Amino acid sequence: MTKPLAKPSTDLVARFAAIVGEKNALTKDADTASYLVEPRELYPGKTALVLRPGSTQEVSQILALANAEGIAVVPQGGNTGLVGGQIPDVSGDQIIISLSRMNRIREIDESGNTMTVDAGVVLETIHREAEKIGRIFPLTLGAQGSCEIGGNLSTNAGGTAVLAYGNTRELILGLEVVLPDGRVWEGLRKLRKDNTGYDLKQLFIGAEGTLGIVTAAVLKLFPAPKAQEVAFAGLTDPEGALKLFNMARARAGSMLTGFELMPRIGIEFTLKHLDGARDPLMAPHPWYVLMELSSGSDAEAARALMELIFEDAFEHGLVDDAALAESVAHRESFWRLRHGMSEVQKAEGGSIKHDVSVPVARIPEFLERATKAIEEAIPGCRPCPFGHMGDGNIHYNVSQPVDGDKAAFLARWDEANNIVHAIVDELGGSISAEHGIGIQKRHLLPKVKSDVELDMMRALKATFDPNGIMNPGKML
Amino acid sequence: MTKPLAKPSTDLVARFAAIVGEKNALTKDADTASYLVEPRELYPGKTALVLRPGSTQEVSQILALANAEGIAVVPQGGNTGLVGGQIPDVSGDQIIISLSRMNRIREIDESGNTMTVDAGVVLETIHREAEKIGRIFPLTLGAQGSCEIGGNLSTNAGGTAVLAYGNTRELILGLEVVLPDGRVWEGLRKLRKDNTGYDLKQLFIGAEGTLGIVTAAVLKLFPAPKAQEVAFAGLTDPEGALKLFNMARARAGSMLTGFELMPRIGIEFTLKHLDGARDPLMAPHPWYVLMELSSGSDAEAARALMELIFEDAFEHGLVDDAALAESVAHRESFWRLRHGMSEVQKAEGGSIKHDVSVPVARIPEFLERATKAIEEAIPGCRPCPFGHMGDGNIHYNVSQPVDGDKAAFLARWDEANNIVHAIVDELGGSISAEHGIGIQKRHLLPKVKSDVELDMMRALKATFDPNGIMNPGKML
């Protein structure tokens, strides 16, 4: 870093405000408060200024000024991130740039299967617009009603459709990015193939706003499936789930679009705390799998395939019971159990989170070892590991002991992390599968990255943001 | 660049040779000749030394020495690249590092669906190894019998399976890379999801060896399709092919795994020059489409879907005739017509090449405008545009006039390029869809990239290869 970062003076605040107009420059606590509280309320932040630019040009002017004056900026989308990446530090010196006003759908190319959107468009809006022309944008996650595509991009969001369609990174054809010095990179290409030099968009996808601000993107659209079938299965153990996954994938190929693993305790939390939730199967089972098949052609084929898979699964003793959704409402109720699983844990007191991945084949071993180790360390704690088994991605969450002290439990966060992450590391896994690093895991990065890799990351940061104004204190 | 590059002295040649052993350090013209001739014989090169390292450690030592002494290195795989990226310049000062000896399959993880391979493994070997366990590695291209995976990676190779599985970039989970200073980045991860910082592997994929040398990779494997159906259709014009593509994609979704466009003249060249080639349909048609459907579940479904698509296509007058392959041999004969299309053009004299892409929906307009312009400029020339319509990628090749002078025709290469590329640029396309930039298109880059983008590319190059030893004269 060439010079220390500065505090935004009253004069400077006025100059920033002049770029976006008074009413889009928030300085009062009452106005800025909602930008400072994130979903888990783990990362307190302060700011003297929230700017709400309305155009790429305004973002460009803001960054040029911030860069010249050494003011740290924190880009923010829908403020749904779970690792604090969108929250300024407590100094009050970092200013927030909210992209929420930039919410225009710039173009929908039906024949080319692309949609070009501003960074501030809410994910669910994109879903709706795609549906209108018989397409889908497959990125699907719990926060889709409020998260914004710019944030999804900057965190390389995962979700439940990764198995079939890939992470956000794989769903993007082009980007428009404002660089830290205010220059605009016009990379809004709509091409499926383009080998003309380094693929620069990859730098900004998943960079958590540390290299520039994504202001627009070209998204890939896909044909809407003609039919979907969803089944909920009860199993004895994750080993059976792994076998079921491999068998289903071999039979269904790319028609297998969802494979989510859940433990009984997660279902119980959901039954207790989620309005209208019903036990999916007659009797309780130690583990559950939600399996989704999608067909681009006809409904009968998907149904027949699902039945075939479960005949085979029963025959081989992989599952103990299963229910196939009999209606759209039934299907949605199954998915609701899965999507509600994160939220309901709040009602059970403190929850220590791990968003980890391991090679798919190592999931049973990971679950067994992690649970043994964590229960030994914190007697009475209640592991509730669930997630995207098909991607090797488990949210290894641990709820506090019943009637235990929440604060005392949460004080053991780092200790629990160390236990779980050590096992993840041994299995060649990742300590952040989809939520990113943000503030939360920044101190862990040196433990899991080699010096060479950290050097490469720092070199990239220094090259693109030499003054270090972009989201300092996050990730690196 | 901090210092000028040096000539390899006799002493230095000996020090390089000591790293790999005498017999893997080639200095005689007879031994180095095959490393200097590329498929189209367009880029003459000289070298004093070809090194054939046998391990990552040896590559590391070579680069550390080259970096310290300012010696330019040219990484080379199977030497099948079409833009000269793997060929040294004519100075004789650049040394070649051939990865061909590093041809070990390091690991196959059946349950995790990954294969870890050295950079020098031939693509077809990877195909065979995957098939043994009922999987595929979908990258498929004409040169697969001799191209090596390290080269495929470094050029982000495309091919005929991009429509369903993406470019090489999307098929890679992890990399091992030797950086220009000899340090080794151990990035051989096997994870489907990993959001722990910048995705560094993206830097090296498609970088044409300008940022480091890829020595190993973790590849994604996919379930082998249970059944494939291939049809060959005759059409009046590319507009019909676009409609057929959109209709087929809407009906087949991810089961549509191939959609290749060819002109009659390409079929005629093939009939004339490819042993055993037969006209695919009874009567000639101005245009042809090869369509492939793959099913992960059963053969009947794929067949029924193909028949449904063509019933619909005939009903709407999109195609004039079509034949469905009735056997594996029949299917292969259809694909052979397509895969042979590049090779057979050699027998028709000089051919000026364009490897371009446009947004898929603009292909008919592109073909009409390019052909009009090129035929006006070079009367009697014979455009033979073919390629991956589903990806928007057309090899807009132009054969010389019958009985014309080959050299005189080829002398107009740049003029023809300018005509075609100007239209591509207007349509928001790319002047190199899959072959890369190499030597061939380096001078064109400033025409199609903004100053901001070129600056970003140069900044990356300067950051990772400050002494400029990695494949100088290529790409940037």
PDB file of N, CA, C and O in Angstrom, chain B residues 238-280:
ATOM      1  N   PRO B 238     -28.759 -20.782 -43.232  1.00  0.00           N
ATOM      2  CA  PRO B 238     -28.395 -20.746 -41.806  1.00  0.00           C
ATOM      3  C   PRO B 238     -29.529 -20.233 -40.915  1.00  0.00           C
ATOM      4  O   PRO B 238     -29.575 -20.569 -39.724  1.00  0.00           O
ATOM      5  N   GLU B 239     -30.433 -19.433 -41.470  1.00  0.00           N
ATOM      6  CA  GLU B 239     -31.583 -18.961 -40.696  1.00  0.00           C
ATOM      7  C   GLU B 239     -32.413 -20.153 -40.225  1.00  0.00           C
ATOM      8  O   GLU B 239     -32.868 -20.205 -39.070  1.00  0.00           O
ATOM      9  N   GLY B 240     -32.598 -21.115 -41.119  1.00  0.00           N
ATOM     10  CA  GLY B 240     -33.312 -22.339 -40.753  1.00  0.00           C
ATOM     11  C   GLY B 240     -32.547 -23.120 -39.692  1.00  0.00           C
ATOM     12  O   GLY B 240     -33.141 -23.701 -38.782  1.00  0.00           O
ATOM     13  N   ALA B 241     -31.225 -23.114 -39.807  1.00  0.00           N
ATOM     14  CA  ALA B 241     -30.401 -23.832 -38.831  1.00  0.00           C
ATOM     15  C   ALA B 241     -30.538 -23.192 -37.441  1.00  0.00           C
ATOM     16  O   ALA B 241     -30.600 -23.890 -36.431  1.00  0.00           O
ATOM     17  N   LEU B 242     -30.623 -21.867 -37.411  1.00  0.00           N
ATOM     18  CA  LEU B 242     -30.803 -21.171 -36.126  1.00  0.00           C
ATOM     19  C   LEU B 242     -32.143 -21.540 -35.494  1.00  0.00           C
ATOM     20  O   LEU B 242     -32.232 -21.821 -34.299  1.00  0.00           O
ATOM     21  N   LYS B 243     -33.178 -21.567 -36.342  1.00  0.00           N
ATOM     22  CA  LYS B 243     -34.501 -21.943 -35.822  1.00  0.00           C
ATOM     23  C   LYS B 243     -34.492 -23.389 -35.324  1.00  0.00           C
ATOM     24  O   LYS B 243     -35.072 -23.705 -34.291  1.00  0.00           O
ATOM     25  N   LEU B 244     -33.844 -24.247 -36.099  1.00  0.00           N
ATOM     26  CA  LEU B 244     -33.748 -25.655 -35.694  1.00  0.00           C
ATOM     27  C   LEU B 244     -33.005 -25.769 -34.360  1.00  0.00           C
ATOM     28  O   LEU B 244     -33.401 -26.531 -33.470  1.00  0.00           O
ATOM     29  N   PHE B 245     -31.943 -25.000 -34.221  1.00  0.00           N
ATOM     30  CA  PHE B 245     -31.166 -25.035 -32.978  1.00  0.00           C
ATOM     31  C   PHE B 245     -32.022 -24.621 -31.785  1.00  0.00           C
ATOM     32  O   PHE B 245     -32.051 -25.312 -30.763  1.00  0.00           O
ATOM     33  N   ASN B 246     -32.722 -23.517 -31.923  1.00  0.00           N
ATOM     34  CA  ASN B 246     -33.532 -23.041 -30.797  1.00  0.00           C
ATOM     35  C   ASN B 246     -34.663 -24.012 -30.458  1.00  0.00           C
ATOM     36  O   ASN B 246     -34.954 -24.245 -29.284  1.00  0.00           O
ATOM     37  N   MET B 247     -35.245 -24.580 -31.492  1.00  0.00           N
ATOM     38  CA  MET B 247     -36.317 -25.541 -31.251  1.00  0.00           C
ATOM     39  C   MET B 247     -35.772 -26.802 -30.582  1.00  0.00           C
ATOM     40  O   MET B 247     -36.327 -27.310 -29.606  1.00  0.00           O
ATOM     41  N   ALA B 248     -34.637 -27.283 -31.077  1.00  0.00           N
ATOM     42  CA  ALA B 248     -34.044 -28.499 -30.509  1.00  0.00           C
ATOM     43  C   ALA B 248     -33.611 -28.264 -29.061  1.00  0.00           C
ATOM     44  O   ALA B 248     -33.801 -29.112 -28.193  1.00  0.00           O
ATOM     45  N   ARG B 249     -33.069 -27.092 -28.802  1.00  0.00           N
ATOM     46  CA  ARG B 249     -32.598 -26.815 -27.444  1.00  0.00           C
ATOM     47  C   ARG B 249     -33.773 -26.703 -26.474  1.00  0.00           C
ATOM     48  O   ARG B 249     -33.701 -27.174 -25.346  1.00  0.00           O
ATOM     49  N   ALA B 250     -34.862 -26.106 -26.948  1.00  0.00           N
ATOM     50  CA  ALA B 250     -36.040 -25.988 -26.090  1.00  0.00           C
ATOM     51  C   ALA B 250     -36.616 -27.370 -25.781  1.00  0.00           C
ATOM     52  O   ALA B 250     -37.051 -27.642 -24.672  1.00  0.00           O
ATOM     53  N   ARG B 251     -36.580 -28.265 -26.773  1.00  0.00           N
ATOM     54  CA  ARG B 251     -37.141 -29.599 -26.567  1.00  0.00           C
ATOM     55  C   ARG B 251     -36.195 -30.513 -25.801  1.00  0.00           C
ATOM     56  O   ARG B 251     -36.619 -31.311 -24.981  1.00  0.00           O
ATOM     57  N   ALA B 252     -34.910 -30.404 -26.086  1.00  0.00           N
ATOM     58  CA  ALA B 252     -33.966 -31.404 -25.563  1.00  0.00           C
ATOM     59  C   ALA B 252     -33.203 -30.914 -24.338  1.00  0.00           C
ATOM     60  O   ALA B 252     -32.642 -31.721 -23.600  1.00  0.00           O
ATOM     61  N   GLY B 253     -33.188 -29.618 -24.102  1.00  0.00           N
ATOM     62  CA  GLY B 253     -32.459 -29.098 -22.951  1.00  0.00           C
ATOM     63  C   GLY B 253     -31.023 -29.576 -22.975  1.00  0.00           C
ATOM     64  O   GLY B 253     -30.354 -29.522 -24.016  1.00  0.00           O
ATOM     65  N   SER B 254     -30.547 -30.087 -21.844  1.00  0.00           N
ATOM     66  CA  SER B 254     -29.144 -30.478 -21.748  1.00  0.00           C
ATOM     67  C   SER B 254     -28.857 -31.779 -22.499  1.00  0.00           C
ATOM     68  O   SER B 254     -27.717 -32.211 -22.582  1.00  0.00           O
ATOM     69  N   MET B 255     -29.890 -32.398 -23.063  1.00  0.00           N
ATOM     70  CA  MET B 255     -29.632 -33.598 -23.874  1.00  0.00           C
ATOM     71  C   MET B 255     -29.066 -33.233 -25.248  1.00  0.00           C
ATOM     72  O   MET B 255     -28.542 -34.096 -25.954  1.00  0.00           O
ATOM     73  N   LEU B 256     -29.180 -31.981 -25.646  1.00  0.00           N
ATOM     74  CA  LEU B 256     -28.607 -31.551 -26.933  1.00  0.00           C
ATOM     75  C   LEU B 256     -27.106 -31.351 -26.738  1.00  0.00           C
ATOM     76  O   LEU B 256     -26.663 -30.395 -26.104  1.00  0.00           O
ATOM     77  N   THR B 257     -26.310 -32.279 -27.254  1.00  0.00           N
ATOM     78  CA  THR B 257     -24.871 -32.237 -26.981  1.00  0.00           C
ATOM     79  C   THR B 257     -24.024 -31.888 -28.200  1.00  0.00           C
ATOM     80  O   THR B 257     -22.811 -31.771 -28.094  1.00  0.00           O
ATOM     81  N   GLY B 258     -24.643 -31.724 -29.361  1.00  0.00           N
ATOM     82  CA  GLY B 258     -23.867 -31.307 -30.528  1.00  0.00           C
ATOM     83  C   GLY B 258     -24.761 -30.636 -31.546  1.00  0.00           C
ATOM     84  O   GLY B 258     -25.905 -31.087 -31.773  1.00  0.00           O
ATOM     85  N   PHE B 259     -24.272 -29.546 -32.130  1.00  0.00           N
ATOM     86  CA  PHE B 259     -25.035 -28.872 -33.176  1.00  0.00           C
ATOM     87  C   PHE B 259     -24.035 -28.165 -34.079  1.00  0.00           C
ATOM     88  O   PHE B 259     -23.579 -27.072 -33.795  1.00  0.00           O
ATOM     89  N   GLU B 260     -23.661 -28.840 -35.171  1.00  0.00           N
ATOM     90  CA  GLU B 260     -22.597 -28.358 -36.052  1.00  0.00           C
ATOM     91  C   GLU B 260     -23.170 -27.969 -37.408  1.00  0.00           C
ATOM     92  O   GLU B 260     -23.974 -28.698 -37.986  1.00  0.00           O
ATOM     93  N   LEU B 261     -22.734 -26.827 -37.900  1.00  0.00           N
ATOM     94  CA  LEU B 261     -23.201 -26.313 -39.193  1.00  0.00           C
ATOM     95  C   LEU B 261     -22.119 -26.519 -40.253  1.00  0.00           C
ATOM     96  O   LEU B 261     -20.935 -26.303 -39.980  1.00  0.00           O
ATOM     97  N   MET B 262     -22.521 -26.938 -41.451  1.00  0.00           N
ATOM     98  CA  MET B 262     -21.564 -27.121 -42.555  1.00  0.00           C
ATOM     99  C   MET B 262     -22.190 -26.681 -43.863  1.00  0.00           C
ATOM    100  O   MET B 262     -23.391 -26.885 -44.065  1.00  0.00           O
ATOM    101  N   PRO B 263     -21.395 -26.146 -44.769  1.00  0.00           N
ATOM    102  CA  PRO B 263     -21.932 -25.769 -46.085  1.00  0.00           C
ATOM    103  C   PRO B 263     -21.724 -26.905 -47.098  1.00  0.00           C
ATOM    104  O   PRO B 263     -20.889 -27.786 -46.880  1.00  0.00           O
ATOM    105  N   ARG B 264     -22.463 -26.888 -48.176  1.00  0.00           N
ATOM    106  CA  ARG B 264     -22.327 -27.925 -49.204  1.00  0.00           C
ATOM    107  C   ARG B 264     -20.891 -28.053 -49.685  1.00  0.00           C
ATOM    108  O   ARG B 264     -20.380 -29.152 -49.866  1.00  0.00           O
ATOM    109  N   ILE B 265     -20.218 -26.922 -49.874  1.00  0.00           N
ATOM    110  CA  ILE B 265     -18.863 -27.003 -50.429  1.00  0.00           C
ATOM    111  C   ILE B 265     -17.945 -27.801 -49.501  1.00  0.00           C
ATOM    112  O   ILE B 265     -17.055 -28.532 -49.954  1.00  0.00           O
ATOM    113  N   GLY B 266     -18.179 -27.703 -48.202  1.00  0.00           N
ATOM    114  CA  GLY B 266     -17.380 -28.469 -47.240  1.00  0.00           C
ATOM    115  C   GLY B 266     -17.628 -29.965 -47.402  1.00  0.00           C
ATOM    116  O   GLY B 266     -16.696 -30.775 -47.338  1.00  0.00           O
ATOM    117  N   ILE B 267     -18.886 -30.330 -47.622  1.00  0.00           N
ATOM    118  CA  ILE B 267     -19.208 -31.746 -47.864  1.00  0.00           C
ATOM    119  C   ILE B 267     -18.537 -32.209 -49.162  1.00  0.00           C
ATOM    120  O   ILE B 267     -17.962 -33.300 -49.229  1.00  0.00           O
ATOM    121  N   GLU B 268     -18.571 -31.353 -50.164  1.00  0.00           N
ATOM    122  CA  GLU B 268     -17.948 -31.731 -51.447  1.00  0.00           C
ATOM    123  C   GLU B 268     -16.439 -31.936 -51.303  1.00  0.00           C
ATOM    124  O   GLU B 268     -15.879 -32.889 -51.843  1.00  0.00           O
ATOM    125  N   PHE B 269     -15.791 -31.027 -50.589  1.00  0.00           N
ATOM    126  CA  PHE B 269     -14.348 -31.187 -50.332  1.00  0.00           C
ATOM    127  C   PHE B 269     -14.096 -32.533 -49.648  1.00  0.00           C
ATOM    128  O   PHE B 269     -13.145 -33.248 -49.961  1.00  0.00           O
ATOM    129  N   THR B 270     -14.965 -32.849 -48.704  1.00  0.00           N
ATOM    130  CA  THR B 270     -14.777 -34.072 -47.925  1.00  0.00           C
ATOM    131  C   THR B 270     -14.973 -35.307 -48.800  1.00  0.00           C
ATOM    132  O   THR B 270     -14.188 -36.261 -48.741  1.00  0.00           O
ATOM    133  N   LEU B 271     -16.009 -35.271 -49.642  1.00  0.00           N
ATOM    134  CA  LEU B 271     -16.262 -36.404 -50.540  1.00  0.00           C
ATOM    135  C   LEU B 271     -15.075 -36.631 -51.465  1.00  0.00           C
ATOM    136  O   LEU B 271     -14.719 -37.763 -51.783  1.00  0.00           O
ATOM    137  N   LYS B 272     -14.459 -35.520 -51.864  1.00  0.00           N
ATOM    138  CA  LYS B 272     -13.347 -35.601 -52.810  1.00  0.00           C
ATOM    139  C   LYS B 272     -12.054 -36.101 -52.157  1.00  0.00           C
ATOM    140  O   LYS B 272     -11.287 -36.837 -52.777  1.00  0.00           O
ATOM    141  N   HIS B 273     -11.825 -35.653 -50.923  1.00  0.00           N
ATOM    142  CA  HIS B 273     -10.489 -35.856 -50.362  1.00  0.00           C
ATOM    143  C   HIS B 273     -10.418 -36.753 -49.125  1.00  0.00           C
ATOM    144  O   HIS B 273      -9.325 -37.037 -48.634  1.00  0.00           O
ATOM    145  N   LEU B 274     -11.556 -37.169 -48.575  1.00  0.00           N
ATOM    146  CA  LEU B 274     -11.499 -37.996 -47.366  1.00  0.00           C
ATOM    147  C   LEU B 274     -11.878 -39.432 -47.743  1.00  0.00           C
ATOM    148  O   LEU B 274     -12.990 -39.690 -48.221  1.00  0.00           O
ATOM    149  N   ASP B 275     -10.957 -40.348 -47.538  1.00  0.00           N
ATOM    150  CA  ASP B 275     -11.182 -41.752 -47.907  1.00  0.00           C
ATOM    151  C   ASP B 275     -12.485 -42.289 -47.328  1.00  0.00           C
ATOM    152  O   ASP B 275     -12.718 -42.184 -46.125  1.00  0.00           O
ATOM    153  N   GLY B 276     -13.286 -42.850 -48.176  1.00  0.00           N
ATOM    154  CA  GLY B 276     -14.487 -43.547 -47.699  1.00  0.00           C
ATOM    155  C   GLY B 276     -15.654 -42.649 -47.338  1.00  0.00           C
ATOM    156  O   GLY B 276     -16.691 -43.136 -46.888  1.00  0.00           O
ATOM    157  N   ALA B 277     -15.497 -41.337 -47.517  1.00  0.00           N
ATOM    158  CA  ALA B 277     -16.600 -40.433 -47.165  1.00  0.00           C
ATOM    159  C   ALA B 277     -17.746 -40.603 -48.159  1.00  0.00           C
ATOM    160  O   ALA B 277     -17.518 -40.751 -49.364  1.00  0.00           O
ATOM    161  N   ARG B 278     -18.983 -40.596 -47.629  1.00  0.00           N
ATOM    162  CA  ARG B 278     -20.154 -40.712 -48.509  1.00  0.00           C
ATOM    163  C   ARG B 278     -21.097 -39.550 -48.276  1.00  0.00           C
ATOM    164  O   ARG B 278     -21.215 -39.041 -47.165  1.00  0.00           O
ATOM    165  N   ASP B 279     -21.780 -39.168 -49.352  1.00  0.00           N
ATOM    166  CA  ASP B 279     -22.752 -38.075 -49.226  1.00  0.00           C
ATOM    167  C   ASP B 279     -23.799 -38.496 -48.189  1.00  0.00           C
ATOM    168  O   ASP B 279     -24.382 -39.574 -48.296  1.00  0.00           O
ATOM    169  N   PRO B 280     -24.046 -37.659 -47.182  1.00  0.00           N
ATOM    170  CA  PRO B 280     -24.909 -38.111 -46.092  1.00  0.00           C
ATOM    171  C   PRO B 280     -26.388 -38.192 -46.481  1.00  0.00           C
ATOM    172  O   PRO B 280     -27.136 -38.934 -45.856  1.00  0.00           O
TER     173      PRO B 280
END
